[in-house]
PDB file of C-alpha atoms in Angstrom:
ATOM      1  CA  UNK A  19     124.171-122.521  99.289  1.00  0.00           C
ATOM      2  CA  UNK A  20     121.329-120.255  99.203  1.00  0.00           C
ATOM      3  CA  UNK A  21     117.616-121.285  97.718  1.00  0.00           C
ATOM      4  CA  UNK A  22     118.045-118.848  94.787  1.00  0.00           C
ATOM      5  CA  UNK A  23     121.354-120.455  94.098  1.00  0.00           C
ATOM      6  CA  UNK A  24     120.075-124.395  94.514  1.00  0.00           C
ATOM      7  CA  UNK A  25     117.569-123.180  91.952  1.00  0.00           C
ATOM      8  CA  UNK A  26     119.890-121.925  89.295  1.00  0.00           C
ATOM      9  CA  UNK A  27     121.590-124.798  89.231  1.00  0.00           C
ATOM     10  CA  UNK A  28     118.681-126.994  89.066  1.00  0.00           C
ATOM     11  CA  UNK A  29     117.406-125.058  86.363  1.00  0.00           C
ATOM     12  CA  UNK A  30     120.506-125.504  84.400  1.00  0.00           C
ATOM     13  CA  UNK A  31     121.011-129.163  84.806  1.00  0.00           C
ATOM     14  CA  UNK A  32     117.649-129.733  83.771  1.00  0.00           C
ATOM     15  CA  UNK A  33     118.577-127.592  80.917  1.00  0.00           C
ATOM     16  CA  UNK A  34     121.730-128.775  79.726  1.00  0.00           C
ATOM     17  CA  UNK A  35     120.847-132.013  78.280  1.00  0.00           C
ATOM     18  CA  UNK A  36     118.124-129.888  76.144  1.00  0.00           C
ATOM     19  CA  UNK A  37     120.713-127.758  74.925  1.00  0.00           C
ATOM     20  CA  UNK A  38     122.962-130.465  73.652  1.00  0.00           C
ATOM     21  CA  UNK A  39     119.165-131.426  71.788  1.00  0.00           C
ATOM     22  CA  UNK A  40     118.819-128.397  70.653  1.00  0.00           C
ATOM     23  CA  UNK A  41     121.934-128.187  69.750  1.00  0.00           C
ATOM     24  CA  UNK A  42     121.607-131.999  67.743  1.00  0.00           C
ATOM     25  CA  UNK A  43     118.376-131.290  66.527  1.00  0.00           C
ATOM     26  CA  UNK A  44     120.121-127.355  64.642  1.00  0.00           C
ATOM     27  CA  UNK A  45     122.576-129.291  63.397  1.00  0.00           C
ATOM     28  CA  UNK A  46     120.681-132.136  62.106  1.00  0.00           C
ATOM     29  CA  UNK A  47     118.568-129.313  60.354  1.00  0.00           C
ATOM     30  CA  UNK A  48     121.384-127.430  58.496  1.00  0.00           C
ATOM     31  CA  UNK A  49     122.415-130.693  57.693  1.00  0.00           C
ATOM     32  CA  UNK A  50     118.922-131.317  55.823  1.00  0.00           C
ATOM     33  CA  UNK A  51     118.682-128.108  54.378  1.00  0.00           C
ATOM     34  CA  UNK A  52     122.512-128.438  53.135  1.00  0.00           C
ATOM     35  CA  UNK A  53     121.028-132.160  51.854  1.00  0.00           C
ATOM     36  CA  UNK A  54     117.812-130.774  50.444  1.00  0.00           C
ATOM     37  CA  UNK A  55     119.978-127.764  48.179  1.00  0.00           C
ATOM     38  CA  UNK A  56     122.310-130.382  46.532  1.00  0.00           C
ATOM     39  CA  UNK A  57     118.906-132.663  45.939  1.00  0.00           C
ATOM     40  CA  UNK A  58     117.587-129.318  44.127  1.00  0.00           C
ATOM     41  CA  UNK A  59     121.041-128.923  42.116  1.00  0.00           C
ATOM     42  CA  UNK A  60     121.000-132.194  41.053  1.00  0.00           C
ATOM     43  CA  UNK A  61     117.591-131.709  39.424  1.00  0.00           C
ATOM     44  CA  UNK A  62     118.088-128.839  37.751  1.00  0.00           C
ATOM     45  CA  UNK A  63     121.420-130.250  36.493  1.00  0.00           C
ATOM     46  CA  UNK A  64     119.760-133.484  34.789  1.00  0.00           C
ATOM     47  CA  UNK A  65     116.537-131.132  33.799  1.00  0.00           C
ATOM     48  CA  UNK A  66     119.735-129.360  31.812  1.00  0.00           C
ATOM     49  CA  UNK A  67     121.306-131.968  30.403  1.00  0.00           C
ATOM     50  CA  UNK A  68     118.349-134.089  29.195  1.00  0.00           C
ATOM     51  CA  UNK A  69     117.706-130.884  27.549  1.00  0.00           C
ATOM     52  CA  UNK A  70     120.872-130.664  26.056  1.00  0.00           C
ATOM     53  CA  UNK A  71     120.320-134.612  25.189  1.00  0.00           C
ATOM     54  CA  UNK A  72     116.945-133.810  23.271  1.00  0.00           C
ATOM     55  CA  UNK A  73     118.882-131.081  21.608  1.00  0.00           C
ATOM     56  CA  UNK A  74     121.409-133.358  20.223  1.00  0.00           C
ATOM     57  CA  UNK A  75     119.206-136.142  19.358  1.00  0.00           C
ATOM     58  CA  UNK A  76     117.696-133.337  16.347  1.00  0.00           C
ATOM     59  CA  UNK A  77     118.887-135.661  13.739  1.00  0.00           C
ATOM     60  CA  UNK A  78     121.303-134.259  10.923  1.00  0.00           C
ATOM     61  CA  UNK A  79     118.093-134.418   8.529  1.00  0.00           C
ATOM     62  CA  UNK A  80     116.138-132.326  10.646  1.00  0.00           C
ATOM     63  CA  UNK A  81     118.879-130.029  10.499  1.00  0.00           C
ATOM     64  CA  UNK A  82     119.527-129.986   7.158  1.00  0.00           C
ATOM     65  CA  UNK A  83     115.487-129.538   6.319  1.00  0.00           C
ATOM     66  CA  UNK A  84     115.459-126.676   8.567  1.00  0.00           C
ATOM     67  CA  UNK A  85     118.586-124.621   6.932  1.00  0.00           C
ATOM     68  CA  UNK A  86     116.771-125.434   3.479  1.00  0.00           C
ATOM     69  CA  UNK A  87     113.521-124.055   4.527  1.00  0.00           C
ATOM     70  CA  UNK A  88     115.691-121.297   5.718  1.00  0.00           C
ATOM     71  CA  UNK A  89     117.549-120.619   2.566  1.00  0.00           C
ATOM     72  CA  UNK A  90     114.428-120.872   0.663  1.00  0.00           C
ATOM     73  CA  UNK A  91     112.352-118.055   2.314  1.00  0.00           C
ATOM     74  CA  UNK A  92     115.832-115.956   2.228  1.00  0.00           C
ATOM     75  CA  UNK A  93     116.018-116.373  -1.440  1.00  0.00           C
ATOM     76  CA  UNK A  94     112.341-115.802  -1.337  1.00  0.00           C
ATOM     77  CA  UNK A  95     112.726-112.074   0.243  1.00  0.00           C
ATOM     78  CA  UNK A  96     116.021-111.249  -1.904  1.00  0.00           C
ATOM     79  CA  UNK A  97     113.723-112.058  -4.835  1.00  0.00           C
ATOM     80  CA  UNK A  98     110.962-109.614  -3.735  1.00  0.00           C
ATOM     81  CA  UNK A  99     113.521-106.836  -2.695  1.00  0.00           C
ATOM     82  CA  UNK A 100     114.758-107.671  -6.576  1.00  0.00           C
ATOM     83  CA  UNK A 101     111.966-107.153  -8.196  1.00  0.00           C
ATOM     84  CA  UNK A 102     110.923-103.615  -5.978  1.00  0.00           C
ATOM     85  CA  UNK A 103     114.575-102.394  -6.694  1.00  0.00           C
ATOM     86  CA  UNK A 104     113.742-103.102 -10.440  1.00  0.00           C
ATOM     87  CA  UNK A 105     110.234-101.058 -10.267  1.00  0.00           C
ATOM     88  CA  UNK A 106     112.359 -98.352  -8.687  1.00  0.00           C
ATOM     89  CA  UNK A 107     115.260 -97.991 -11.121  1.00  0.00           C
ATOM     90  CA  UNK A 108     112.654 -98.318 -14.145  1.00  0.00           C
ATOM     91  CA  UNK A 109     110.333 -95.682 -12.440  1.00  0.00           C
ATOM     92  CA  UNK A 110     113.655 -93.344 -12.455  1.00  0.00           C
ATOM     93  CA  UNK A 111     114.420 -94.011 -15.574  1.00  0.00           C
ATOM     94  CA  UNK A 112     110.662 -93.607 -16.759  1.00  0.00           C
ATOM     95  CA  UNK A 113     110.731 -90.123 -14.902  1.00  0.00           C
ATOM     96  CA  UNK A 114     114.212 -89.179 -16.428  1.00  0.00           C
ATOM     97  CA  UNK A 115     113.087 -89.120 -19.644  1.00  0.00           C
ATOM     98  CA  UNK A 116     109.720 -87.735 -19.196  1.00  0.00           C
ATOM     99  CA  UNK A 117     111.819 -84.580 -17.692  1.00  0.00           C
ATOM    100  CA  UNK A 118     114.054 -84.492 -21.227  1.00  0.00           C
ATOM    101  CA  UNK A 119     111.494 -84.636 -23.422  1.00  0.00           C
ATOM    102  CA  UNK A 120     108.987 -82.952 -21.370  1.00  0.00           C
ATOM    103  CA  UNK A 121     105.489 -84.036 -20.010  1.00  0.00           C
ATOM    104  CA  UNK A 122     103.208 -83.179 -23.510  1.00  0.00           C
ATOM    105  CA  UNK A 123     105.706 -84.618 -25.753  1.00  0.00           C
ATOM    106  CA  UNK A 124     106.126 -87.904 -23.449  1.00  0.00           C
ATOM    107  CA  UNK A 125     102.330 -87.882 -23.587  1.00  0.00           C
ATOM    108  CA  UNK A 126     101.858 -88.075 -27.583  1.00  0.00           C
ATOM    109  CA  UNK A 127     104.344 -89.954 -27.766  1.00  0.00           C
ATOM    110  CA  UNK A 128     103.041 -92.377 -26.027  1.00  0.00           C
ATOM    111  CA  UNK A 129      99.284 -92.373 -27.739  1.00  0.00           C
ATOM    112  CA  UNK A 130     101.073 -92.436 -30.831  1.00  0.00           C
ATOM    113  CA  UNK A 131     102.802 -96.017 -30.127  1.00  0.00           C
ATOM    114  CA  UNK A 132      99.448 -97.464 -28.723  1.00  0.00           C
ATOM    115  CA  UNK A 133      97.724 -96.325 -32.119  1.00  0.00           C
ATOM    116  CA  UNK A 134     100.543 -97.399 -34.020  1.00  0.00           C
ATOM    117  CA  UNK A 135     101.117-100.821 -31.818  1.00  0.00           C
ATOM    118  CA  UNK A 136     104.073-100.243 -29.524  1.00  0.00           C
ATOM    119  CA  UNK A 137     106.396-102.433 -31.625  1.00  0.00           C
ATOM    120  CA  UNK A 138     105.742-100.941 -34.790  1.00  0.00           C
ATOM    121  CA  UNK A 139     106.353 -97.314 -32.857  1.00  0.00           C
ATOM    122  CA  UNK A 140     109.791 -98.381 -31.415  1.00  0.00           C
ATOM    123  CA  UNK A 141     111.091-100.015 -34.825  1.00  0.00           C
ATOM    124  CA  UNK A 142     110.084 -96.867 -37.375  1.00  0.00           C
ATOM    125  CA  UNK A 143     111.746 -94.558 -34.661  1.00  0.00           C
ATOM    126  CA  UNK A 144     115.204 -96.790 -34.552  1.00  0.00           C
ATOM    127  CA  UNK A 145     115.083 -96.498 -38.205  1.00  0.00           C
ATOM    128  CA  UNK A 146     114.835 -92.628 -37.746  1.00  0.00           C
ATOM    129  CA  UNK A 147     117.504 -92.656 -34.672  1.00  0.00           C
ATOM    130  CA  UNK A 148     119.428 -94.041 -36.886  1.00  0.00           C
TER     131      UNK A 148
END
């Protein structure tokens, strides 16, 4: 065998017991890392279920309170939107009869019930109306 060939082989014997480490110590590493990503699943799975736990444990009262204070401040804003549509329709109506009687006569009219009280003014024209 020649010197160059007596050295190659030398060379790999001394390296073929490190490989099989090598080899080991890869393995052994995946293995950790495979280890480690379960370890992180876990956690996040019990991080989601003691939320879902604290979510259930919102007793029925504190359910109930909520959906009242719910409905309240819903009935709250249908009341408000109520009471704008009403200011709407009577401003219409205010501006619909200003246009049939026109703008002066709406205007006398108007001094003439404050003079008059507004009371008297409406119940001597229903007798006139009829």
């Amino acid at each position: 065998m020649s010197a160059v060939r007596r050295h190659c082989d030398h060379v790999q014997s001394c390296w073929a017991p490190n490989q099989d480490l090598l080899r080991d110590e890869v393995s052994q590493e995946q293995q950790a890392k495979k280890c480690l990503e379960q370890a992180l699943r876990l956690v996040h799975l019990r991080m989601v279920f003691q939320g879902l736990e604290e979510c259930a444990m919102v007793s029925k009262l504190e359910r109930e309170r909520s959906a009242l204070a719910a409905a309240e401040k819903d009935l709250e804003e249908r009341r408000q939107k109520l009471a704008e549509l009403e200011r709407e329709e009577a401003e219409r109506e205010l501006n619909r009869l200003i246009k049939k009687v026109g703008q002066d006569t709406a205007i006398a009219l108007l001094e003439l019930a404050v003079k008059v009280k507004p009371k008297a003014a409406i119940s001597a024209l229903e007798k006139l109306g009829g």
